[in-house]
Tab-separated table of C-alpha atoms in Angstrom:
chain	number	residue	atom	x	y	z
A	1	UNK	CA	14.306	28.000	13.994
A	2	UNK	CA	14.237	30.135	10.846
A	3	UNK	CA	10.908	31.604	9.785
A	4	UNK	CA	11.121	32.999	6.285
A	5	UNK	CA	8.824	35.526	4.652
A	6	UNK	CA	8.481	37.554	1.479
A	7	UNK	CA	9.270	41.274	1.497
A	8	UNK	CA	6.489	42.779	-0.580
A	9	UNK	CA	6.450	46.511	-1.275
A	10	UNK	CA	3.082	48.165	-0.611
A	11	UNK	CA	3.446	50.556	-3.570
A	12	UNK	CA	5.039	48.403	-6.270
A	13	UNK	CA	3.124	45.225	-5.273
A	14	UNK	CA	6.327	43.275	-6.004
A	15	UNK	CA	8.713	41.322	-3.807
A	16	UNK	CA	12.371	41.954	-3.021
A	17	UNK	CA	14.601	39.375	-4.721
A	18	UNK	CA	18.354	38.873	-4.302
A	19	UNK	CA	20.577	38.153	-7.275
A	20	UNK	CA	22.725	35.013	-6.898
A	21	UNK	CA	25.582	36.467	-8.999
A	22	UNK	CA	26.464	40.043	-8.020
A	23	UNK	CA	24.403	40.678	-4.883
A	24	UNK	CA	22.103	43.206	-6.518
A	25	UNK	CA	18.474	43.537	-5.501
A	26	UNK	CA	15.485	43.379	-7.834
A	27	UNK	CA	11.738	43.820	-7.592
A	28	UNK	CA	9.995	40.828	-9.150
A	29	UNK	CA	6.583	39.203	-9.018
A	30	UNK	CA	6.051	37.445	-5.711
A	31	UNK	CA	6.893	33.751	-5.881
A	32	UNK	CA	6.791	31.831	-2.564
A	33	UNK	CA	8.643	28.926	-4.185
A	34	UNK	CA	11.718	31.059	-4.938
A	35	UNK	CA	14.394	30.858	-2.263
A	36	UNK	CA	15.880	34.169	-3.475
A	37	UNK	CA	12.711	35.946	-2.290
A	38	UNK	CA	12.721	34.356	1.162
A	39	UNK	CA	14.056	36.521	3.994
A	40	UNK	CA	14.429	35.952	7.715
A	41	UNK	CA	15.426	37.958	10.728
A	42	UNK	CA	18.674	36.872	12.407
A	43	UNK	CA	18.931	39.331	15.236
A	44	UNK	CA	19.011	42.730	13.551
A	45	UNK	CA	20.074	41.328	10.178
A	46	UNK	CA	17.878	40.377	7.221
A	47	UNK	CA	19.251	37.173	5.673
A	48	UNK	CA	18.309	35.928	2.213
A	49	UNK	CA	17.633	32.192	2.150
A	50	UNK	CA	18.842	31.711	-1.435
A	51	UNK	CA	22.222	33.459	-1.147
A	52	UNK	CA	22.623	33.206	2.648
A	53	UNK	CA	23.817	36.828	2.571
A	54	UNK	CA	22.638	39.807	4.557
A	55	UNK	CA	20.871	42.913	3.358
A	56	UNK	CA	23.478	45.645	3.814
A	57	UNK	CA	24.263	49.271	2.972
A	58	UNK	CA	27.444	49.884	0.979
A	59	UNK	CA	29.851	52.789	1.354
A	60	UNK	CA	28.406	54.566	-1.667
A	61	UNK	CA	24.935	54.421	-0.138
A	62	UNK	CA	23.677	51.573	-2.291
A	63	UNK	CA	21.769	48.627	-0.913
A	64	UNK	CA	22.587	45.032	-1.846
A	65	UNK	CA	23.335	41.640	-0.292
A	66	UNK	CA	26.812	40.781	0.954
A	67	UNK	CA	28.568	38.395	3.282
A	68	UNK	CA	27.135	38.806	6.753
A	69	UNK	CA	30.598	38.724	8.373
A	70	UNK	CA	32.047	41.450	6.118
A	71	UNK	CA	28.965	43.602	5.679
A	72	UNK	CA	29.422	47.210	6.695
A	73	UNK	CA	25.898	48.082	7.799
A	74	UNK	CA	23.942	44.833	7.967
A	75	UNK	CA	21.809	45.791	10.970
A	76	UNK	CA	18.335	47.183	10.446
A	77	UNK	CA	15.936	48.812	12.836
A	78	UNK	CA	12.288	49.756	12.692
A	79	UNK	CA	11.054	53.309	12.954
A	80	UNK	CA	7.307	53.752	12.572
A	81	UNK	CA	7.150	50.286	10.924
A	82	UNK	CA	9.739	51.409	8.347
A	83	UNK	CA	13.141	49.802	7.798
A	84	UNK	CA	16.198	51.966	8.354
A	85	UNK	CA	19.888	51.005	8.794
A	86	UNK	CA	21.135	51.168	12.364
A	87	UNK	CA	23.899	53.660	12.993
A	88	UNK	CA	23.081	55.638	9.862
A	89	UNK	CA	20.753	58.521	9.064
A	90	UNK	CA	20.508	57.938	5.313
A	91	UNK	CA	16.760	57.357	5.403
A	92	UNK	CA	14.509	54.375	4.882
A	93	UNK	CA	14.538	51.380	2.546
A	94	UNK	CA	12.272	52.315	-0.373
A	95	UNK	CA	11.389	50.814	-3.743
A	96	UNK	CA	12.704	52.612	-6.832
A	97	UNK	CA	12.807	52.042	-10.558
A	98	UNK	CA	16.277	50.518	-10.329
A	99	UNK	CA	15.362	48.244	-7.444
A	100	UNK	CA	15.729	49.501	-3.884
A	101	UNK	CA	17.544	52.438	-2.335
A	102	UNK	CA	17.622	54.642	0.735
A	103	UNK	CA	15.470	57.765	0.877
A	104	UNK	CA	13.606	59.939	3.352
A	105	UNK	CA	10.234	58.885	1.927
A	106	UNK	CA	7.689	57.565	4.414
A	107	UNK	CA	4.913	56.672	1.999
A	108	UNK	CA	3.845	53.288	0.612
A	109	UNK	CA	7.190	52.968	-1.206
A	110	UNK	CA	8.906	52.559	2.161
A	111	UNK	CA	6.409	50.022	3.523
A	112	UNK	CA	7.447	46.368	3.289
A	113	UNK	CA	4.992	43.637	4.120
A	114	UNK	CA	5.787	40.124	5.233
A	115	UNK	CA	3.479	37.175	5.831
A	116	UNK	CA	-0.272	37.765	6.248
A	117	UNK	CA	0.024	41.348	4.952
A	118	UNK	CA	1.772	42.472	8.161
A	119	UNK	CA	4.812	44.692	8.348
A	120	UNK	CA	8.329	43.268	8.250
A	121	UNK	CA	8.903	45.013	11.563
A	122	UNK	CA	6.080	42.944	13.072
A	123	UNK	CA	7.861	39.854	11.809
A	124	UNK	CA	10.910	41.002	13.742
A	125	UNK	CA	8.874	41.530	16.902
A	126	UNK	CA	7.260	38.090	16.556
A	127	UNK	CA	10.691	36.497	16.069
A	128	UNK	CA	12.001	38.221	19.204
A	129	UNK	CA	8.984	37.062	21.202
A	130	UNK	CA	9.475	33.506	19.992
A	131	UNK	CA	13.173	33.601	20.882
A	132	UNK	CA	12.266	34.752	24.395
A	133	UNK	CA	9.734	31.961	24.980
A	134	UNK	CA	11.895	29.082	23.740
A	135	UNK	CA	14.548	29.311	26.509
A	136	UNK	CA	11.799	29.600	29.125
A	137	UNK	CA	10.161	26.421	27.797
A	138	UNK	CA	13.485	24.576	27.840
A	139	UNK	CA	14.143	25.733	31.387
A	140	UNK	CA	10.702	24.542	32.541
A	141	UNK	CA	11.323	21.177	30.880
A	142	UNK	CA	14.589	20.818	32.778
A	143	UNK	CA	12.921	21.591	36.103
A	144	UNK	CA	10.398	18.759	35.722
A	145	UNK	CA	12.911	16.001	36.476
A	146	UNK	CA	13.861	17.308	39.954
A	147	UNK	CA	10.169	17.667	40.745
A	148	UNK	CA	9.626	14.005	39.903
A	149	UNK	CA	12.501	12.952	42.086
A	150	UNK	CA	11.125	15.063	44.941
A	151	UNK	CA	7.760	13.333	44.561
A	152	UNK	CA	9.410	9.917	44.824
A	153	UNK	CA	11.173	10.998	47.982
A	154	UNK	CA	7.931	12.230	49.530
A	155	UNK	CA	6.096	8.995	48.729
A	156	UNK	CA	8.972	6.853	49.934
A	157	UNK	CA	8.946	4.726	46.751
A	158	UNK	CA	11.826	3.865	44.469
A	159	UNK	CA	11.663	5.325	40.942
A	160	UNK	CA	11.089	1.917	39.292
A	161	UNK	CA	8.104	1.069	41.462
A	162	UNK	CA	6.673	4.564	40.998
A	163	UNK	CA	6.881	4.254	37.204
A	164	UNK	CA	5.151	0.870	37.380
A	165	UNK	CA	2.312	2.316	39.454
A	166	UNK	CA	1.945	5.244	37.102
A	167	UNK	CA	1.762	2.899	34.125
A	168	UNK	CA	-0.837	0.737	35.896
A	169	UNK	CA	-3.095	3.679	36.643
A	170	UNK	CA	-2.622	5.288	33.241
A	171	UNK	CA	-3.467	2.261	31.150
A	172	UNK	CA	-7.100	1.420	30.661
A	173	UNK	CA	-8.750	-2.017	30.694
A	174	UNK	CA	-10.700	-2.213	27.431
A	175	UNK	CA	-12.522	-5.473	28.237
A	176	UNK	CA	-15.791	-3.814	29.273
A	177	UNK	CA	-15.822	-1.594	26.210
A	178	UNK	CA	-15.054	-4.532	23.907
A	179	UNK	CA	-17.864	-6.656	25.368
A	180	UNK	CA	-20.293	-3.750	25.049
A	181	UNK	CA	-19.421	-3.214	21.405
A	182	UNK	CA	-19.764	-6.971	20.756
A	183	UNK	CA	-23.224	-7.078	22.359
A	184	UNK	CA	-24.354	-4.046	20.376
A	185	UNK	CA	-23.137	-5.654	17.162
A	186	UNK	CA	-25.217	-8.791	17.881
A	187	UNK	CA	-28.292	-6.653	18.608
A	188	UNK	CA	-27.845	-4.797	15.332
A	189	UNK	CA	-27.448	-8.119	13.511
A	190	UNK	CA	-30.689	-9.539	14.966
A	191	UNK	CA	-32.628	-6.373	14.173
A	192	UNK	CA	-31.361	-6.490	10.598
A	193	UNK	CA	-32.391	-10.130	10.161
A	194	UNK	CA	-35.845	-9.394	11.626
A	195	UNK	CA	-36.401	-6.505	9.220
A	196	UNK	CA	-35.213	-8.675	6.342
A	197	UNK	CA	-37.734	-11.418	7.223
A	198	UNK	CA	-40.573	-8.878	7.438
A	199	UNK	CA	-39.677	-7.535	4.003
A	200	UNK	CA	-39.604	-11.038	2.497
A	201	UNK	CA	-43.076	-11.892	3.906
A	202	UNK	CA	-44.542	-8.629	2.662
A	203	UNK	CA	-43.086	-9.133	-0.789
A	204	UNK	CA	-44.604	-12.617	-1.009
A	205	UNK	CA	-48.034	-11.341	0.074
A	206	UNK	CA	-47.821	-8.557	-2.463
A	207	UNK	CA	-46.931	-10.994	-5.250
A	208	UNK	CA	-49.832	-13.310	-4.248
A	209	UNK	CA	-52.321	-10.434	-4.226
A	210	UNK	CA	-51.118	-9.195	-7.600
A	211	UNK	CA	-51.376	-12.729	-9.038
A	212	UNK	CA	-54.955	-13.200	-7.791
A	213	UNK	CA	-55.999	-9.851	-9.218
A	214	UNK	CA	-54.437	-10.767	-12.525
A	215	UNK	CA	-56.266	-14.129	-12.549
A	216	UNK	CA	-59.591	-12.455	-11.807
A	217	UNK	CA	-59.044	-9.927	-14.565
A	218	UNK	CA	-58.144	-12.722	-16.993
A	219	UNK	CA	-61.282	-14.703	-16.124
A	220	UNK	CA	-63.449	-11.624	-16.511
A	221	UNK	CA	-61.869	-10.906	-19.881
A	222	UNK	CA	-62.475	-14.473	-21.073
A	223	UNK	CA	-66.119	-14.267	-19.963
A	224	UNK	CA	-66.597	-11.043	-21.889
A	225	UNK	CA	-65.034	-12.611	-24.987
A	226	UNK	CA	-67.401	-15.598	-24.715
A	227	UNK	CA	-70.475	-13.376	-24.514
A	228	UNK	CA	-69.618	-11.383	-27.601
A	229	UNK	CA	-70.398	-14.179	-30.207
A	230	UNK	CA	-73.666	-14.987	-28.488
A	231	UNK	CA	-74.797	-11.395	-28.625
A	232	UNK	CA	-73.700	-11.075	-32.239
A	233	UNK	CA	-75.582	-14.259	-33.131
A	234	UNK	CA	-78.718	-12.956	-31.472
A	235	UNK	CA	-78.458	-9.651	-33.320
A	236	UNK	CA	-77.820	-11.326	-36.717
A	237	UNK	CA	-80.903	-13.684	-36.677
A	238	UNK	CA	-83.685	-11.963	-34.753
A	239	UNK	CA	-86.347	-13.971	-36.567
A	240	UNK	CA	-84.878	-17.288	-35.468
A	241	UNK	CA	-85.393	-16.383	-31.821
A	242	UNK	CA	-89.149	-16.652	-32.356
A	243	UNK	CA	-89.587	-20.369	-31.836
A	244	UNK	CA	-93.338	-20.255	-31.830
A	245	UNK	CA	-95.732	-18.407	-34.077
A	246	UNK	CA	-97.716	-15.588	-32.601
A	247	UNK	CA	-101.090	-17.397	-33.001
A	248	UNK	CA	-101.160	-20.946	-31.787
A	249	UNK	CA	-104.026	-23.323	-31.800
A	250	UNK	CA	-104.848	-25.388	-28.797
A	251	UNK	CA	-103.881	-29.019	-29.102
A	252	UNK	CA	-101.314	-28.456	-31.828
A	253	UNK	CA	-97.803	-29.844	-31.511
A	254	UNK	CA	-95.163	-27.678	-33.133
A	255	UNK	CA	-91.763	-28.908	-34.247
A	256	UNK	CA	-88.853	-26.651	-35.061
A	257	UNK	CA	-86.437	-28.159	-37.523
A	258	UNK	CA	-82.712	-27.543	-37.846
A	259	UNK	CA	-83.205	-25.252	-40.816
A	260	UNK	CA	-85.406	-23.039	-38.667
A	261	UNK	CA	-88.804	-23.977	-40.102
A	262	UNK	CA	-91.671	-24.688	-37.762
A	263	UNK	CA	-94.368	-27.174	-38.670
A	264	UNK	CA	-97.145	-28.993	-36.898
A	265	UNK	CA	-96.649	-32.580	-35.970
A	266	UNK	CA	-100.020	-33.641	-37.377
A	267	UNK	CA	-101.486	-32.212	-40.526
A	268	UNK	CA	-105.033	-30.915	-40.368
A	269	UNK	CA	-107.774	-32.880	-42.073
A	270	UNK	CA	-111.009	-31.468	-43.162
A	271	UNK	CA	-114.349	-32.826	-41.945
A	272	UNK	CA	-115.327	-33.917	-45.430
A	273	UNK	CA	-112.320	-36.213	-45.607
A	274	UNK	CA	-113.275	-37.796	-42.314
């Protein structure tokens, strides 16, 4: 039930640290991991977690940590959110070059902040509020058992049977929920298999279509390649395409030989020879 906090000075921006050797107080950089910078309210006393000693005022007016049982002025009060020793009018706890001291200053040097940038006095008020609520909660917890026994008397049931009935009504039969989840899992499985089959069929159709297009393109390419030599041959020998002479005589039989020459089947004879 000990809530610790750092005591950070608003002016120096450093935290109050207790020395483990001679009880002196220093202002060092804030380090939450250091136990010698952790403080807690124990009633009206500020206890250091590292030394387990209380912040106290000595006879010479100095401030340091000492044994809580033998400390002269180990009680601190809050006046306008400033720390001052109870039963003494020496001033407020302020930060100085040597560490800490008592002075009548009310500026930022006398302001000490705890957790969440709130005043150390607010930490004290929160601790007192917490201490007041804890006994009330314990008392309410103790009063619950008689209430239960009164309820058993009103119902006319023994405590064992009442606990059994409470357990029966509190527990929940998960069979319906389990069957519902099982049915939903089967539905999801069937939907997944159906989508998978549709994807497989579409992929096969796509592959078939792509293959037919490729075959058609290949056949068209082969046809174009076959036409190229024929066209080149026709362009190279234009005279050979003329199978017949321009002027033909009626009744003549023309023969085209392999070398391309064209002759008549029967030679002409003159009338004198006949």
